[in-house]
């Protein structure tokens, strides 16, 4: 199963959601932001090198704690060597080996988002509950629809005590999961860990667990 | 019925031609039309970049017009426009609007995420410490280690013209001939190794 985590606006929490989905068994997380990687490699080959036929997928996989990660590259020169269309076959090859492939999509509606959605079986639409991010989520949903990567859940991230859950559900016609604005989620993401690992049995960990169950259901 | 209206305007030495396709009468069962437009301008042309709405090939622009909709097409050139400067060459009903069916369609529709050459720092050393070890090798594209330098240089020049949207028809022909000959040689190589 290939799951694209997308959202349109940058900074809404796509990487946070992708990292936490990646904690599930037999799961690999792919940083598909070809221009500005959010999950870069400390060393060794990256997705850029795979897309440029300079490294195999196996060589570029990294293990970080319990996360298996195909990191993005940060070199623009290396990106120019890459063939972005190969992203689809890379994701499909990973799906042959792992039960779940979670794709952390970049912001915007460029081809690296489109290619991930093209390959994806389903998607998660992440947004913050504000008037800037929500319209971009609607635009992203239109692209998701064209590329047939059905949205499994909308994530209202960084939500306060009274998020517009019903309004978003009615506007998009998609079930909504809420992730609270919580420093523990931020801290776990900064550490590159799922919140359930860094802060087990806490309210944000439980909210994330509900989301993971809903997405992989 | 699809109609094409156009206007021309000169800005210095450049002629701008603005075309508007308008489907005034919707036909039952037709979602969209694939329309080929011939461009009649002497000299070098600047056609629309390939994107969600248009494809281009030398002096022909192909676009998808939603049924009952309106779509604009703009071209520019340095020569004298013929009368008419734009002409519908072919109209084909299609059930498909712009839905991509291959990864290459996705790239065509959404645009490549590869940055233009001018946006890449010429001296990676200025970013030392920020690039990953494999990707920071001085390789500028995937095959420069094995392609003969003269061919490599020509590929770079073609790529630069592609980035600058100034690819010539001769470039396309040469690339096609290279592709044909390369494919033939690969097939012969494989046949030889199987014997």
Coordinates of C-alpha atoms in Angstrom, one line a residue:
Chain A
X1 CA 0.0 0.0 0.0
X2 CA 1.4 3.4 -1.0
X3 CA 0.1 6.3 1.1
X4 CA 0.8 9.9 0.1
X5 CA 0.9 12.5 2.8
X6 CA 0.1 15.8 1.1
X7 CA -1.4 19.1 2.0
X8 CA -0.6 22.0 -0.2
X9 CA 0.8 24.5 2.3
X10 CA 4.2 24.1 3.8
X11 CA 4.6 23.8 7.6
X12 CA 1.2 22.2 8.2
X13 CA 2.6 19.0 9.5
X14 CA 3.0 16.6 6.6
X15 CA 6.4 15.3 7.8
X16 CA 5.0 14.9 11.3
X17 CA 2.2 12.8 10.1
X18 CA 4.5 10.8 7.7
X19 CA 7.0 10.1 10.5
X20 CA 4.2 8.8 12.8
X21 CA 2.6 6.6 10.1
X22 CA 6.1 5.3 9.5
X23 CA 6.2 3.7 13.0
X24 CA 3.8 1.0 11.9
X25 CA 5.4 -2.4 11.2
X26 CA 6.8 -3.2 7.7
X27 CA 6.6 0.5 6.7
X28 CA 9.1 2.7 4.9
X29 CA 8.9 6.5 4.8
X30 CA 10.0 8.2 1.6
X31 CA 10.9 11.9 1.6
X32 CA 9.6 12.9 -1.9
X33 CA 10.4 16.6 -1.6
X34 CA 12.9 16.6 -4.4
X35 CA 13.8 20.3 -4.0
X36 CA 13.8 20.8 -0.2
X37 CA 14.1 17.6 1.7
X38 CA 12.5 17.5 5.1
X39 CA 14.1 14.2 6.0
X40 CA 17.6 14.5 4.6
X41 CA 20.3 11.9 5.0
X42 CA 23.1 12.3 7.5
X43 CA 25.3 10.6 5.0
X44 CA 25.2 8.1 2.1
X45 CA 22.9 7.9 -0.9
X46 CA 19.6 9.6 -1.1
X47 CA 16.5 9.5 -3.2
X48 CA 18.2 11.8 -5.7
X49 CA 20.9 9.2 -6.2
X50 CA 18.3 6.5 -6.8
X51 CA 16.5 8.7 -9.3
X52 CA 19.8 9.3 -11.0
X53 CA 20.7 5.6 -11.2
X54 CA 23.7 6.2 -9.0
X55 CA 22.5 4.1 -6.1
X56 CA 20.0 1.3 -5.7
X57 CA 16.9 1.7 -3.5
X58 CA 18.5 -0.7 -1.0
X59 CA 21.6 1.4 -0.7
X60 CA 19.6 4.5 0.0
X61 CA 17.5 3.1 2.7
X62 CA 18.4 4.3 6.2
X63 CA 17.4 3.0 9.6
X64 CA 16.6 5.6 12.3
X65 CA 15.5 3.8 15.4
X66 CA 12.4 1.9 14.4
X67 CA 11.9 4.0 11.3
X68 CA 13.0 2.8 7.8
X69 CA 13.6 5.9 5.7
X70 CA 14.4 6.7 2.1
X71 CA 15.7 10.2 2.7
X72 CA 15.6 13.1 0.3
X73 CA 18.7 14.8 -1.1
X74 CA 19.5 18.5 -0.6
X75 CA 21.9 19.0 -3.5
X76 CA 20.3 20.9 -6.5
X77 CA 23.1 19.6 -8.7
X78 CA 22.2 16.1 -7.8
X79 CA 18.6 16.9 -8.4
X80 CA 19.4 18.0 -11.9
X81 CA 20.9 14.5 -12.5
X82 CA 17.7 12.8 -11.3
X83 CA 14.8 11.5 -13.5
X84 CA 11.8 12.5 -11.4
X85 CA 9.5 10.2 -13.4
X86 CA 11.4 7.3 -11.8
X87 CA 9.8 8.2 -8.5
X88 CA 6.8 6.1 -9.4
X89 CA 8.8 2.9 -10.1
X90 CA 10.8 3.5 -6.9
X91 CA 7.7 3.7 -4.8
X92 CA 6.2 0.7 -6.5
X93 CA 9.3 -1.3 -6.0
X94 CA 9.2 -0.4 -2.3
X95 CA 5.6 -1.5 -2.1
X96 CA 6.6 -4.9 -3.3
X97 CA 8.9 -5.3 -0.3
X98 CA 7.0 -3.4 2.5
X99 CA 3.4 -3.6 3.6
X100 CA 3.2 0.2 3.7
X101 CA 5.0 2.9 1.8
X102 CA 4.4 6.4 3.3
X103 CA 5.4 9.3 1.0
X104 CA 6.1 12.6 2.6
X105 CA 5.0 15.0 -0.2
X106 CA 6.4 18.5 -0.7
X107 CA 4.3 21.6 -0.4
X108 CA 2.7 22.9 -3.5
X109 CA 1.2 21.2 -6.5
X110 CA 4.3 20.5 -8.6
X111 CA 5.1 17.2 -10.3
X112 CA 6.9 15.7 -7.3
X113 CA 3.5 15.9 -5.5
X114 CA 1.7 14.6 -8.6
X115 CA 4.0 11.7 -9.1
X116 CA 3.6 10.6 -5.5
X117 CA -0.1 10.8 -5.9
X118 CA 0.0 9.0 -9.2
X119 CA 1.7 6.1 -7.5
X120 CA -0.4 6.2 -4.3
X121 CA -3.2 3.9 -3.5
X122 CA -4.6 6.4 -0.9
X123 CA -3.6 9.7 0.6
X124 CA -3.8 11.8 3.8
X125 CA -4.6 15.5 3.5
X126 CA -2.9 17.5 6.2
X127 CA -3.9 21.1 7.0
X128 CA -3.9 23.5 9.8
X129 CA -7.3 24.9 10.7
X130 CA -6.8 28.4 9.4
X131 CA -8.0 30.4 6.4
X132 CA -4.5 30.3 4.7
X133 CA -3.9 26.5 4.8
X134 CA -7.5 25.3 4.2
X135 CA -7.9 26.7 0.7
X136 CA -4.6 25.0 -0.3
X137 CA -5.9 21.8 1.1
X138 CA -8.9 22.1 -1.1
X139 CA -6.7 22.7 -4.2
X140 CA -4.6 19.7 -3.3
X141 CA -7.7 17.6 -2.9
X142 CA -8.6 18.5 -6.5
X143 CA -5.3 17.2 -7.7
X144 CA -5.7 14.0 -5.5
X145 CA -9.1 13.5 -7.3
X146 CA -7.6 13.8 -10.7
X147 CA -4.8 11.3 -9.8
X148 CA -7.2 8.9 -8.1
X149 CA -5.4 8.7 -4.8
X150 CA -8.5 8.7 -2.6
X151 CA -8.2 10.8 0.6
X152 CA -8.5 8.4 3.6
X153 CA -8.4 11.2 6.2
X154 CA -8.1 14.9 6.5
X155 CA -5.8 15.8 9.4
X156 CA -6.5 19.1 11.2
X157 CA -3.1 19.6 12.7
X158 CA -2.1 22.1 15.4
X159 CA -5.7 22.3 16.4
X160 CA -6.9 24.4 19.4
X161 CA -9.7 23.3 21.7
X162 CA -12.5 24.0 19.2
X163 CA -11.3 23.1 15.7
X164 CA -13.8 23.5 12.8
X165 CA -14.0 19.7 12.4
X166 CA -17.6 19.6 11.2
X167 CA -17.2 22.4 8.7
X168 CA -14.1 20.8 7.2
X169 CA -15.8 17.4 7.0
X170 CA -18.8 19.0 5.3
X171 CA -16.7 21.1 2.9
X172 CA -14.4 18.3 1.8
X173 CA -16.7 15.3 2.3
X174 CA -13.9 13.4 4.0
X175 CA -13.6 12.1 7.6
X176 CA -11.5 14.3 9.8
X177 CA -8.9 13.5 12.5
X178 CA -7.7 16.2 14.8
X179 CA -4.1 16.5 16.1
X180 CA -3.8 19.0 19.0
X181 CA -1.3 21.8 19.1
X182 CA 1.1 20.2 21.4
X183 CA 4.8 20.8 22.0
X184 CA 5.4 17.1 22.5
X185 CA 4.5 16.4 18.9
X186 CA 6.8 19.1 17.7
X187 CA 9.6 17.9 19.9
X188 CA 9.2 14.3 18.7
X189 CA 9.2 15.4 15.1
X190 CA 12.3 17.5 15.7
X191 CA 14.0 14.4 17.1
X192 CA 12.9 12.4 14.1
X193 CA 10.8 10.1 16.3
X194 CA 7.1 9.1 16.3
X195 CA 5.4 10.7 19.3
X196 CA 4.3 7.3 20.5
X197 CA 8.0 6.4 21.0
X198 CA 9.1 9.7 22.6
X199 CA 6.0 10.3 24.6
X200 CA 4.1 7.0 25.0
X201 CA 0.7 6.9 26.6
X202 CA 0.1 10.6 26.3
X203 CA -2.8 12.4 24.7
X204 CA -1.0 13.4 21.5
X205 CA 0.3 9.8 21.2
X206 CA -3.2 8.5 21.5
X207 CA -4.5 11.0 18.9
X208 CA -1.8 9.9 16.6
X209 CA -2.6 6.3 17.1
X210 CA -6.2 6.9 16.1
X211 CA -5.0 8.6 12.9
X212 CA -2.6 5.7 12.1
X213 CA -5.4 3.2 12.6
X214 CA -7.8 5.2 10.4
X215 CA -5.3 5.7 7.6
X216 CA -4.2 2.0 7.4
X217 CA -7.6 0.6 8.1
Chain B
X1 CA -18.7 24.4 -32.8
X2 CA -15.1 25.5 -32.0
X3 CA -14.2 28.9 -33.2
X4 CA -10.8 30.5 -33.1
X5 CA -10.4 34.3 -32.9
X6 CA -7.0 36.0 -32.8
X7 CA -5.4 39.4 -32.5
X8 CA -1.9 40.5 -33.3
X9 CA 0.2 43.2 -31.8
X10 CA 3.8 44.3 -32.4
X11 CA 6.1 45.2 -29.5
X12 CA 9.4 46.4 -31.0
X13 CA 10.7 43.6 -33.1
X14 CA 8.4 41.0 -31.6
X15 CA 4.9 40.1 -32.9
X16 CA 2.5 38.8 -30.2
X17 CA -0.4 36.6 -31.4
X18 CA -3.2 36.0 -29.0
X19 CA -5.7 33.3 -29.9
X20 CA -9.0 32.4 -28.2
X21 CA -10.6 29.0 -28.7
X22 CA -14.3 29.1 -27.9
X23 CA -16.7 26.2 -28.0
X24 CA -20.1 27.9 -28.4
X25 CA -22.3 24.8 -28.9
X26 CA -21.9 21.9 -26.5
X27 CA -22.4 18.5 -28.1
X28 CA -23.9 15.7 -26.0
X29 CA -21.4 13.1 -25.0
X30 CA -18.3 15.2 -25.7
X31 CA -16.3 16.3 -22.7
X32 CA -13.6 18.1 -24.5
X33 CA -11.9 18.6 -27.8
X34 CA -8.2 18.1 -28.7
X35 CA -7.4 21.0 -31.0
X36 CA -4.3 21.4 -33.1
X37 CA -3.5 25.0 -34.1
X38 CA -1.0 25.8 -36.8
X39 CA 1.1 29.0 -36.3
X40 CA 2.0 30.9 -39.4
X41 CA 4.8 33.3 -38.5
X42 CA 8.0 33.7 -40.3
X43 CA 11.3 33.3 -38.4
X44 CA 11.9 31.9 -35.0
X45 CA 8.8 31.3 -32.8
X46 CA 8.1 31.3 -29.1
X47 CA 5.3 28.8 -28.5
X48 CA 3.6 28.2 -25.2
X49 CA 5.5 26.0 -22.8
X50 CA 4.1 22.5 -22.6
X51 CA 1.8 22.4 -19.5
X52 CA -1.6 21.4 -18.4
X53 CA -3.3 22.8 -21.4
X54 CA -0.9 22.7 -24.3
X55 CA 1.7 20.7 -26.1
X56 CA 3.9 22.1 -28.8
X57 CA 5.8 20.7 -31.7
X58 CA 7.7 23.1 -34.1
X59 CA 4.9 25.3 -35.5
X60 CA 1.9 23.4 -34.1
X61 CA 0.3 23.9 -30.7
X62 CA -2.1 21.2 -29.4
X63 CA -4.5 22.1 -26.6
X64 CA -7.5 20.5 -24.9
X65 CA -10.6 22.7 -24.9
X66 CA -13.3 21.7 -22.4
X67 CA -16.7 21.4 -24.1
X68 CA -18.5 24.7 -23.9
X69 CA -15.4 26.3 -22.6
X70 CA -12.9 29.0 -23.7
X71 CA -9.1 28.6 -23.8
X72 CA -6.4 31.0 -24.8
X73 CA -3.3 30.3 -26.7
X74 CA -0.5 32.8 -27.1
X75 CA 2.6 32.7 -29.4
X76 CA 5.3 35.2 -30.3
X77 CA 7.8 35.6 -33.1
X78 CA 10.1 38.0 -34.8
X79 CA 8.8 37.5 -38.3
X80 CA 5.8 38.7 -40.3
X81 CA 2.5 37.0 -39.4
X82 CA 0.6 35.4 -42.3
X83 CA -3.1 35.9 -42.7
X84 CA -4.4 34.2 -40.7
X85 CA -1.5 33.8 -38.2
X86 CA -3.3 31.0 -36.4
X87 CA -5.3 28.3 -38.0
X88 CA -7.2 25.3 -36.6
X89 CA -5.7 22.2 -38.3
X90 CA -7.6 19.5 -36.5
X91 CA -10.4 19.1 -33.9
X92 CA -10.9 15.7 -32.3
X93 CA -13.6 15.1 -29.6
X94 CA -12.1 13.4 -26.6
X95 CA -13.6 12.1 -23.4
X96 CA -10.4 12.9 -21.6
X97 CA -9.7 16.4 -20.3
X98 CA -6.2 16.6 -18.8
X99 CA -6.1 13.5 -16.7
X100 CA -2.6 12.1 -16.7
X101 CA -2.3 8.5 -17.6
X102 CA 1.5 8.0 -17.2
X103 CA 4.2 9.5 -15.0
X104 CA 5.4 11.5 -18.0
X105 CA 1.9 12.9 -18.4
X106 CA 2.1 14.0 -14.8
X107 CA 5.4 15.8 -15.5
X108 CA 4.0 17.4 -18.6
X109 CA 0.9 18.6 -16.8
X110 CA 2.5 19.8 -13.6
X111 CA 5.9 20.8 -14.8
X112 CA 9.2 19.2 -13.9
X113 CA 10.5 19.7 -10.4
X114 CA 14.1 19.9 -11.7
X115 CA 15.5 23.4 -11.1
X116 CA 16.8 25.3 -14.1
X117 CA 20.5 25.1 -14.7
X118 CA 20.9 28.8 -13.8
X119 CA 19.5 28.1 -10.3
X120 CA 22.2 25.6 -9.5
X121 CA 25.3 27.0 -7.9
X122 CA 28.3 26.5 -10.2
X123 CA 30.6 25.9 -7.3
X124 CA 29.3 23.2 -5.0
X125 CA 32.2 24.0 -2.7
X126 CA 30.3 27.1 -1.5
X127 CA 27.8 24.7 0.1
X128 CA 30.4 22.4 1.5
X129 CA 29.1 20.6 4.6
X130 CA 25.5 21.0 3.4
X131 CA 25.5 18.4 0.6
X132 CA 25.3 14.7 1.2
X133 CA 28.4 12.7 0.3
X134 CA 27.1 10.9 -2.8
X135 CA 25.2 13.8 -4.2
X136 CA 28.0 16.3 -3.7
X137 CA 30.2 14.5 -6.2
X138 CA 31.1 16.8 -9.1
X139 CA 29.0 14.8 -11.5
X140 CA 26.6 17.3 -13.1
X141 CA 24.4 14.7 -14.7
X142 CA 24.0 11.0 -14.6
X143 CA 26.2 9.8 -17.5
X144 CA 29.0 12.3 -17.7
X145 CA 31.5 9.7 -16.5
X146 CA 30.8 7.4 -19.4
X147 CA 29.7 9.6 -22.3
X148 CA 32.4 10.9 -24.6
X149 CA 33.2 14.5 -23.7
X150 CA 32.2 16.0 -27.1
X151 CA 28.8 14.3 -26.9
X152 CA 28.4 15.3 -23.3
X153 CA 29.1 18.9 -24.2
X154 CA 26.5 18.8 -26.9
X155 CA 24.0 17.3 -24.6
X156 CA 24.7 20.1 -22.1
X157 CA 24.1 22.7 -24.9
X158 CA 20.8 21.0 -25.9
X159 CA 19.7 20.9 -22.2
X160 CA 20.5 24.6 -21.9
X161 CA 18.4 25.4 -24.9
X162 CA 15.6 23.3 -23.5
X163 CA 15.8 25.2 -20.2
X164 CA 15.8 28.5 -22.1
X165 CA 12.8 27.4 -24.2
X166 CA 14.8 27.8 -27.4
X167 CA 15.1 24.3 -28.5
X168 CA 15.5 24.1 -32.3
X169 CA 13.8 21.7 -34.7
X170 CA 17.3 20.5 -35.6
X171 CA 17.9 19.6 -32.0
X172 CA 14.8 17.4 -32.0
X173 CA 15.9 15.7 -35.2
X174 CA 19.4 15.0 -34.0
X175 CA 18.1 13.7 -30.6
X176 CA 15.7 11.4 -32.5
X177 CA 18.4 10.2 -34.8
X178 CA 20.7 9.5 -31.8
X179 CA 17.9 7.7 -30.1
X180 CA 17.2 5.5 -33.1
X181 CA 20.9 4.7 -33.6
X182 CA 21.5 4.1 -29.9
X183 CA 18.6 1.7 -29.7
X184 CA 19.8 -0.2 -32.8
X185 CA 23.3 -0.5 -31.3
X186 CA 21.9 -1.7 -27.9
X187 CA 19.8 -4.3 -29.6
X188 CA 22.8 -5.5 -31.6
X189 CA 24.9 -5.6 -28.4
X190 CA 22.3 -7.7 -26.7
X191 CA 21.9 -10.0 -29.6
X192 CA 25.7 -10.4 -29.8
X193 CA 26.0 -11.1 -26.0
X194 CA 23.2 -13.8 -26.3
X195 CA 25.1 -15.7 -29.0

